Short mmCIF file of C-alpha atoms in Angstrom, two decimals:
data_model
loop_
_atom_site.label_atom_id
_atom_site.label_comp_id
_atom_site.label_asym_id
_atom_site.label_seq_id
_atom_site.Cartn_x
_atom_site.Cartn_y
_atom_site.Cartn_z
CA MET A 295 13.69 -16.00 -26.58
CA ALA A 296 10.21 -14.52 -26.92
CA GLN A 297 7.62 -17.62 -27.01
CA ALA A 298 4.51 -16.01 -28.40
CA ASN A 299 1.95 -18.91 -27.48
CA LEU A 300 3.75 -20.07 -24.07
CA LEU A 301 1.16 -19.32 -21.36
CA ALA A 302 2.42 -19.32 -17.32
CA VAL A 303 0.22 -20.61 -14.52
CA THR A 304 0.81 -20.22 -11.28
CA ALA A 305 -0.36 -22.62 -8.89
CA GLY A 306 -1.99 -20.13 -6.20
CA GLU A 307 -2.02 -21.23 -2.56
CA PRO A 308 -0.60 -24.33 -1.96
CA ALA A 309 -2.57 -25.78 0.63
CA GLY A 310 -5.58 -25.81 -1.52
CA ILE A 311 -7.07 -26.85 -5.14
CA GLY A 312 -4.67 -24.99 -7.33
CA PRO A 313 -1.93 -27.91 -7.27
CA ASP A 314 -4.60 -30.54 -8.04
CA LEU A 315 -6.04 -28.44 -11.34
CA CYS A 316 -2.28 -27.97 -11.99
CA LEU A 317 -2.41 -31.53 -12.15
CA GLN A 318 -5.01 -31.83 -14.16
CA LEU A 319 -3.31 -30.21 -17.15
CA ALA A 320 -1.30 -33.11 -17.85
CA ARG A 321 -4.65 -34.87 -19.32
CA HIS A 322 -4.23 -32.03 -22.21
CA GLU A 323 -1.85 -31.48 -24.87
CA GLN A 324 -0.47 -27.54 -23.94
CA ALA A 325 1.75 -24.82 -24.66
CA LEU A 326 2.18 -23.76 -21.13
CA VAL A 327 4.14 -23.94 -17.93
CA VAL A 328 3.22 -24.46 -14.63
CA LEU A 329 5.00 -22.16 -11.90
CA ALA A 330 4.79 -24.26 -8.47
CA ASP A 331 6.76 -25.89 -5.71
CA LYS A 332 7.71 -29.58 -8.04
CA ASN A 333 8.24 -31.35 -4.59
CA LEU A 334 4.46 -30.23 -3.79
CA LEU A 335 3.03 -31.23 -6.98
CA GLN A 336 4.80 -34.90 -6.55
CA GLN A 337 3.23 -35.11 -3.65
CA ARG A 338 -0.07 -34.32 -4.54
CA ALA A 339 0.25 -36.14 -7.46
CA THR A 340 0.93 -39.23 -5.39
CA LEU A 341 -1.53 -38.53 -2.90
CA LEU A 342 -4.10 -38.81 -5.82
CA GLY A 343 -2.52 -41.36 -7.58
CA LEU A 344 -1.58 -39.93 -10.75
CA SER A 345 1.24 -40.56 -13.01
CA ILE A 346 2.95 -37.65 -14.43
CA GLN A 347 6.37 -37.30 -16.40
CA TRP A 348 7.62 -34.13 -14.99
CA HIS A 349 9.70 -31.53 -17.31
CA ASP A 350 12.06 -28.68 -15.92
CA TYR A 351 10.80 -25.92 -17.78
CA ASP A 352 13.40 -24.83 -20.72
CA PRO A 353 13.03 -21.45 -22.08
CA GLN A 354 13.96 -22.93 -25.43
CA GLN A 355 11.05 -25.58 -25.07
CA ILE A 356 8.26 -24.07 -27.36
CA SER A 357 6.38 -27.15 -28.95
CA PRO A 358 3.65 -28.20 -26.54
CA LEU A 359 4.02 -31.42 -24.73
CA PRO A 360 1.51 -34.55 -25.37
CA PRO A 361 -0.81 -35.53 -22.59
CA GLY A 362 0.95 -37.17 -19.60
CA HIS A 363 3.69 -34.55 -19.74
CA LEU A 364 3.66 -31.28 -17.38
CA SER A 365 6.19 -28.49 -17.93
CA VAL A 366 7.30 -27.06 -14.31
CA LEU A 367 9.13 -23.75 -13.24
CA HIS A 368 10.09 -24.72 -9.77
CA VAL A 369 9.38 -21.79 -6.97
CA PRO A 370 9.94 -23.47 -3.79
CA THR A 371 7.52 -23.31 -0.88
CA ALA A 372 9.15 -22.07 2.42
CA GLN A 373 7.66 -25.29 4.63
CA PRO A 374 6.17 -28.30 3.82
CA VAL A 375 2.56 -28.01 2.60
CA GLN A 376 -0.25 -30.30 3.84
CA ALA A 377 -3.61 -30.05 1.83
CA GLY A 378 -6.10 -28.34 3.43
CA GLN A 379 -3.88 -26.95 6.21
CA LEU A 380 -2.91 -23.06 5.45
CA ASN A 381 0.58 -21.86 6.68
CA SER A 382 1.47 -18.09 6.44
CA ALA A 383 4.87 -19.11 6.22
CA ASN A 384 4.46 -19.86 2.45
CA SER A 385 2.63 -16.63 1.83
CA PRO A 386 5.85 -14.85 -0.18
CA HIS A 387 6.03 -18.35 -2.05
CA VAL A 388 2.37 -17.01 -3.53
CA LEU A 389 3.93 -13.72 -4.18
CA ASN A 390 6.62 -14.99 -5.90
CA LEU A 391 4.50 -16.92 -8.45
CA LEU A 392 2.84 -14.15 -9.64
CA ILE A 393 5.73 -11.74 -9.82
CA ARG A 394 7.82 -14.57 -11.82
CA ALA A 395 4.97 -14.99 -14.23
CA MET A 396 4.59 -11.19 -14.35
CA GLN A 397 8.12 -10.59 -15.16
CA GLY A 398 7.87 -13.18 -17.89
CA CYS A 399 4.80 -11.42 -19.62
CA GLN A 400 6.90 -8.60 -19.64
CA SER A 401 9.96 -9.84 -21.24
CA GLY A 402 7.84 -11.51 -23.81
CA GLU A 403 8.64 -14.90 -22.39
CA PHE A 404 5.16 -15.71 -21.90
CA ALA A 405 2.23 -14.83 -23.86
CA GLY A 406 0.07 -14.31 -20.92
CA MET A 407 -0.64 -15.38 -16.91
CA VAL A 408 -3.29 -17.74 -15.66
CA THR A 409 -3.71 -17.27 -11.95
CA LEU A 410 -5.02 -20.02 -9.65
CA PRO A 411 -6.86 -19.18 -6.42
CA VAL A 412 -4.89 -17.60 -3.64
CA HIS A 413 -6.09 -17.10 0.14
CA LYS A 414 -6.21 -13.12 0.63
CA GLY A 415 -6.67 -13.91 4.63
CA VAL A 416 -3.26 -15.92 5.12
CA ILE A 417 -1.47 -13.54 3.17
CA ASN A 418 -2.58 -10.45 5.48
CA ASP A 419 -1.82 -13.04 8.40
CA ALA A 420 1.58 -12.59 7.23
CA GLY A 421 1.86 -9.41 7.45
CA ILE A 422 1.67 -8.90 3.63
CA PRO A 423 -1.16 -6.15 2.73
CA PHE A 424 -3.06 -7.64 0.26
CA THR A 425 -6.42 -7.50 -1.73
CA GLY A 426 -6.32 -9.66 -4.60
CA HIS A 427 -4.47 -10.20 -7.82
CA THR A 428 -6.25 -7.66 -9.60
CA GLU A 429 -4.63 -4.58 -7.25
CA PHE A 430 -1.53 -6.55 -6.52
CA LEU A 431 -0.73 -6.89 -10.34
CA ALA A 432 -1.91 -3.23 -11.15
CA GLU A 433 0.64 -1.92 -8.91
CA LYS A 434 3.92 -3.90 -9.51
CA LEU A 435 3.24 -2.89 -13.18
CA HIS A 436 2.31 0.66 -12.66
CA ALA A 437 -1.11 0.44 -14.50
CA GLU A 438 -2.84 3.52 -14.63
CA GLN A 439 -6.54 1.98 -14.25
CA GLU A 440 -6.90 -1.75 -14.05
CA VAL A 441 -10.50 -3.09 -14.48
CA MET A 442 -11.87 -6.48 -13.15
CA MET A 443 -14.18 -8.48 -15.57
CA LEU A 444 -15.85 -11.42 -15.43
CA VAL A 445 -16.65 -13.39 -18.53
CA GLY A 446 -19.04 -16.45 -18.98
CA GLY A 447 -22.56 -17.52 -19.43
CA GLY A 448 -22.52 -15.67 -22.54
CA LEU A 449 -21.76 -12.56 -20.48
CA ARG A 450 -19.01 -9.94 -19.97
CA VAL A 451 -19.49 -8.10 -16.61
CA ALA A 452 -16.75 -5.24 -16.02
CA LEU A 453 -16.75 -3.55 -12.58
CA ALA A 454 -16.51 0.03 -11.65
CA THR A 455 -15.03 -0.86 -8.21
CA THR A 456 -13.94 -3.69 -6.83
CA HIS A 457 -13.42 -5.01 -3.31
CA LEU A 458 -14.73 -1.88 -1.23
CA SER A 459 -17.47 -2.24 1.40
CA LEU A 460 -20.78 -0.92 0.03
CA ARG A 461 -20.00 2.56 2.54
CA GLN A 462 -17.19 3.25 0.21
CA VAL A 463 -18.54 2.75 -2.98
CA ALA A 464 -20.25 5.77 -3.84
CA ASP A 465 -17.54 7.90 -2.73
CA ALA A 466 -15.61 5.82 -5.17
CA ILE A 467 -17.59 6.35 -8.08
CA THR A 468 -15.94 9.72 -9.59
CA PRO A 469 -16.24 11.38 -12.84
CA ALA A 470 -12.19 10.53 -13.19
CA LEU A 471 -12.65 6.84 -12.39
CA LEU A 472 -15.89 6.10 -14.66
CA GLU A 473 -14.30 7.68 -18.01
CA ASN A 474 -11.02 5.95 -17.03
CA VAL A 475 -12.21 2.65 -16.66
CA LEU A 476 -14.53 2.76 -19.85
CA HIS A 477 -11.84 3.87 -21.98
CA VAL A 478 -9.76 0.67 -20.60
CA ILE A 479 -13.06 -1.58 -21.59
CA GLN A 480 -13.27 0.23 -25.17
CA ARG A 481 -9.48 -0.65 -25.96
CA ASP A 482 -9.17 -4.16 -24.42
CA LEU A 483 -12.51 -5.29 -25.68
CA ILE A 484 -11.07 -3.88 -29.51
CA GLU A 485 -7.52 -5.25 -28.76
CA ARG A 486 -7.88 -8.52 -27.12
CA PHE A 487 -11.32 -9.45 -27.66
CA GLY A 488 -11.11 -8.42 -31.27
CA ILE A 489 -14.63 -6.25 -31.35
CA ALA A 490 -14.51 -3.87 -33.64
CA GLN A 491 -17.05 -1.37 -32.33
CA PRO A 492 -17.96 -2.36 -28.64
CA ARG A 493 -21.31 -1.81 -27.48
CA ILE A 494 -21.33 -0.81 -23.55
CA LEU A 495 -24.28 -1.15 -21.46
CA VAL A 496 -23.66 0.92 -18.29
CA ALA A 497 -25.88 -0.08 -14.34
CA GLY A 498 -26.96 3.08 -12.48
CA LEU A 499 -25.43 3.12 -8.93
CA ASN A 500 -28.81 3.28 -6.94
CA PRO A 501 -31.99 1.10 -7.52
CA HIS A 502 -34.08 2.37 -10.41
CA ALA A 503 -31.02 3.80 -11.45
CA GLY A 504 -31.78 7.02 -9.10
CA GLU A 505 -35.55 7.71 -9.95
CA GLY A 506 -34.60 11.01 -11.32
CA GLY A 507 -32.91 11.75 -8.21
CA TYR A 508 -35.43 10.30 -5.52
CA LEU A 509 -33.21 7.53 -4.80
CA GLY A 510 -29.94 9.23 -5.19
CA ARG A 511 -28.16 11.94 -7.61
CA GLU A 512 -25.13 9.90 -8.60
CA GLU A 513 -26.73 9.37 -12.15
CA ILE A 514 -27.47 13.01 -12.63
CA ASP A 515 -24.45 14.66 -11.00
CA ILE A 516 -21.75 11.96 -12.02
CA ILE A 517 -22.58 8.92 -14.11
CA ILE A 518 -24.77 10.88 -16.73
CA PRO A 519 -22.40 13.45 -17.47
CA VAL A 520 -19.23 11.43 -17.95
CA LEU A 521 -21.39 9.01 -20.32
CA ASN A 522 -22.59 11.88 -22.47
CA ARG A 523 -18.88 12.84 -23.01
CA LEU A 524 -17.86 9.62 -24.07
CA ARG A 525 -20.65 8.96 -26.30
CA ALA A 526 -19.30 12.43 -27.91
CA GLN A 527 -16.20 10.83 -28.67
CA GLY A 528 -17.58 7.78 -30.30
CA ILE A 529 -17.71 5.59 -27.46
CA ASN A 530 -21.07 3.33 -27.48
CA VAL A 531 -22.37 3.32 -23.75
CA SER A 532 -26.05 3.26 -22.58
CA GLU A 533 -27.69 5.80 -20.39
CA PRO A 534 -27.30 4.63 -16.47
CA LEU A 535 -30.06 1.59 -16.98
CA PRO A 536 -31.59 0.16 -13.55
CA ALA A 537 -29.36 -3.31 -12.53
CA ASP A 538 -32.75 -5.06 -11.85
CA THR A 539 -33.72 -5.35 -15.55
CA LEU A 540 -30.42 -4.60 -17.10
CA PHE A 541 -29.62 -8.15 -17.16
CA THR A 542 -32.58 -9.31 -19.24
CA PRO A 543 -31.71 -11.04 -22.67
CA GLN A 544 -33.41 -8.24 -24.51
CA ARG A 545 -30.67 -6.02 -23.09
CA LEU A 546 -27.89 -7.99 -23.38
CA ALA A 547 -28.39 -8.93 -26.96
CA GLN A 548 -27.56 -5.42 -27.42
CA CYS A 549 -24.27 -5.47 -25.72
CA ASP A 550 -20.75 -6.87 -25.78
CA CYS A 551 -20.17 -5.80 -21.95
CA VAL A 552 -22.17 -4.56 -18.60
CA LEU A 553 -20.45 -2.30 -16.42
CA ALA A 554 -21.63 -2.64 -13.10
CA MET A 555 -20.70 -0.04 -10.27
CA TYR A 556 -19.78 -2.54 -7.53
CA HIS A 557 -18.63 -6.24 -7.00
CA ASP A 558 -22.01 -7.65 -5.93
CA GLN A 559 -24.07 -5.71 -8.49
CA GLY A 560 -22.64 -7.61 -11.67
CA LEU A 561 -20.98 -10.69 -10.25
CA PRO A 562 -24.25 -12.76 -9.15
CA VAL A 563 -26.00 -12.52 -12.26
CA LEU A 564 -22.68 -13.71 -14.13
CA LYS A 565 -21.97 -16.42 -11.73
CA HIS A 566 -25.24 -17.71 -11.76
CA ALA A 567 -25.06 -18.37 -15.57
CA SER A 568 -21.59 -19.65 -15.66
CA PHE A 569 -20.22 -20.51 -12.12
CA GLY A 570 -17.44 -23.18 -12.49
CA ARG A 571 -16.96 -22.35 -16.02
CA GLY A 572 -16.31 -18.44 -15.51
CA VAL A 573 -13.03 -16.66 -15.99
CA ASN A 574 -11.81 -13.73 -14.34
CA VAL A 575 -9.88 -10.80 -16.47
CA THR A 576 -8.10 -7.79 -15.47
CA LEU A 577 -8.42 -5.42 -18.14
CA GLY A 578 -5.76 -2.65 -18.55
CA LEU A 579 -2.73 -3.97 -17.54
CA PRO A 580 0.21 -4.22 -20.06
CA ILE A 581 -0.03 -7.94 -19.91
CA ILE A 582 -2.51 -10.42 -20.33
CA ARG A 583 -4.17 -11.79 -17.25
CA THR A 584 -6.87 -14.11 -16.73
CA SER A 585 -8.22 -16.36 -13.92
CA VAL A 586 -10.41 -18.83 -12.53
CA ASP A 587 -13.90 -17.61 -11.05
CA HIS A 588 -13.72 -19.90 -7.83
CA GLY A 589 -11.49 -19.70 -4.31
CA THR A 590 -9.21 -22.02 -2.76
CA ALA A 591 -11.58 -24.70 -1.90
CA LEU A 592 -9.22 -26.06 0.81
CA GLU A 593 -11.55 -28.61 1.73
CA LEU A 594 -11.42 -30.41 -1.55
CA ALA A 595 -7.62 -30.73 -1.83
CA GLY A 596 -5.98 -33.31 -2.60
CA SER A 597 -9.45 -35.12 -2.93
CA GLY A 598 -9.66 -35.69 -6.38
CA ARG A 599 -12.92 -33.45 -6.51
CA ALA A 600 -11.46 -30.46 -7.84
CA GLU A 601 -13.56 -29.30 -11.19
CA ALA A 602 -11.04 -27.88 -14.24
CA GLY A 603 -13.65 -26.32 -15.87
CA SER A 604 -12.72 -22.37 -14.78
CA MET A 605 -9.02 -23.17 -15.20
CA LEU A 606 -9.41 -24.17 -18.99
CA GLU A 607 -11.76 -21.60 -19.62
CA ALA A 608 -9.17 -19.23 -18.54
CA ILE A 609 -5.95 -20.79 -20.13
CA GLN A 610 -8.30 -21.15 -23.41
CA MET A 611 -9.08 -16.94 -22.96
CA ALA A 612 -5.52 -16.24 -22.63
CA ALA A 613 -4.37 -17.92 -25.52
CA ASP A 614 -7.50 -16.09 -27.68
CA MET A 615 -6.67 -12.68 -25.91
CA ALA A 616 -3.05 -13.28 -27.27
CA GLN A 617 -3.86 -14.09 -30.76
CA HIS A 618 -6.02 -11.13 -31.32
CA GLU A 619 -3.68 -8.71 -29.51
CA ARG A 620 -1.14 -10.07 -32.08
CA LEU A 621 -3.83 -9.66 -34.90
CA HIS A 622 -4.32 -5.95 -33.99
CA ASP A 623 -0.40 -5.37 -33.41
CA PRO A 624 1.48 -7.76 -35.80
CA ALA A 625 4.96 -6.18 -34.15
CA LEU A 626 4.09 -8.36 -31.27
CA PRO A 627 6.17 -11.81 -31.17
#
């Protein structure tokens, strides 16, 4: 039975703050289900002195639960969990959470998935190649082009490349990549954010956007021709702009999204503006996926000091995206 408003929240790395954050959801009335090891949640609740009424996930239950209650879809860990102590034996559990939530989104069981942080290092220590949620979900869902976008502080910043070294970035910026990324941004801003005519500012790759070729030719040879083609198709994209002056109030007032060429070109500005309340969104997937803007914070696990702001923003954004998508396509449940 499709449940158009039900969101799936994956608890992420069991030794991190993900389980703590899930417990905080019981403070709110919510139409969601937490995917986690139920025994771990009970253990962490006891550690934190929280009293929660647990509900085993029922696909037929469509009414939001009141405060003090939490619906849990039990996905067991392989070994017991100690807060703050990584264990690579539990890495398959982390991926099983993602796969179950993804499958529920594909079937219409869930309207979208909200992911809490995972620890890339311990997953790789388990012998499982893993570079991040974005790439993992894109591969499993056979997405033609995924795009990472962070939202917060009044900004939307999308990335042309994600988890690459700086040495690799310039080679990765190809005409095909840029064209595909910008088409994804344009489509999802319309369909999932309700922006009828998106305005996109594009950062240059090089300092001063190449300074007319003196500081690099990527703008002249690759970026500008792509932007000219897209503009001719009716997509509102800027010329490549120097990143050091792009993020000014005057510029940002003229756009709905910034496209940065690489991870640390765009995200430091956004995180300065919104850290702790930012949301990571994966564009280009056939499902809705949002996430928090922080890591596993192992040192805070079980301490009662985990901040839920980013998670709550991610949940609200996933719900809003699902609503926009249904308005755009009335055939959806």
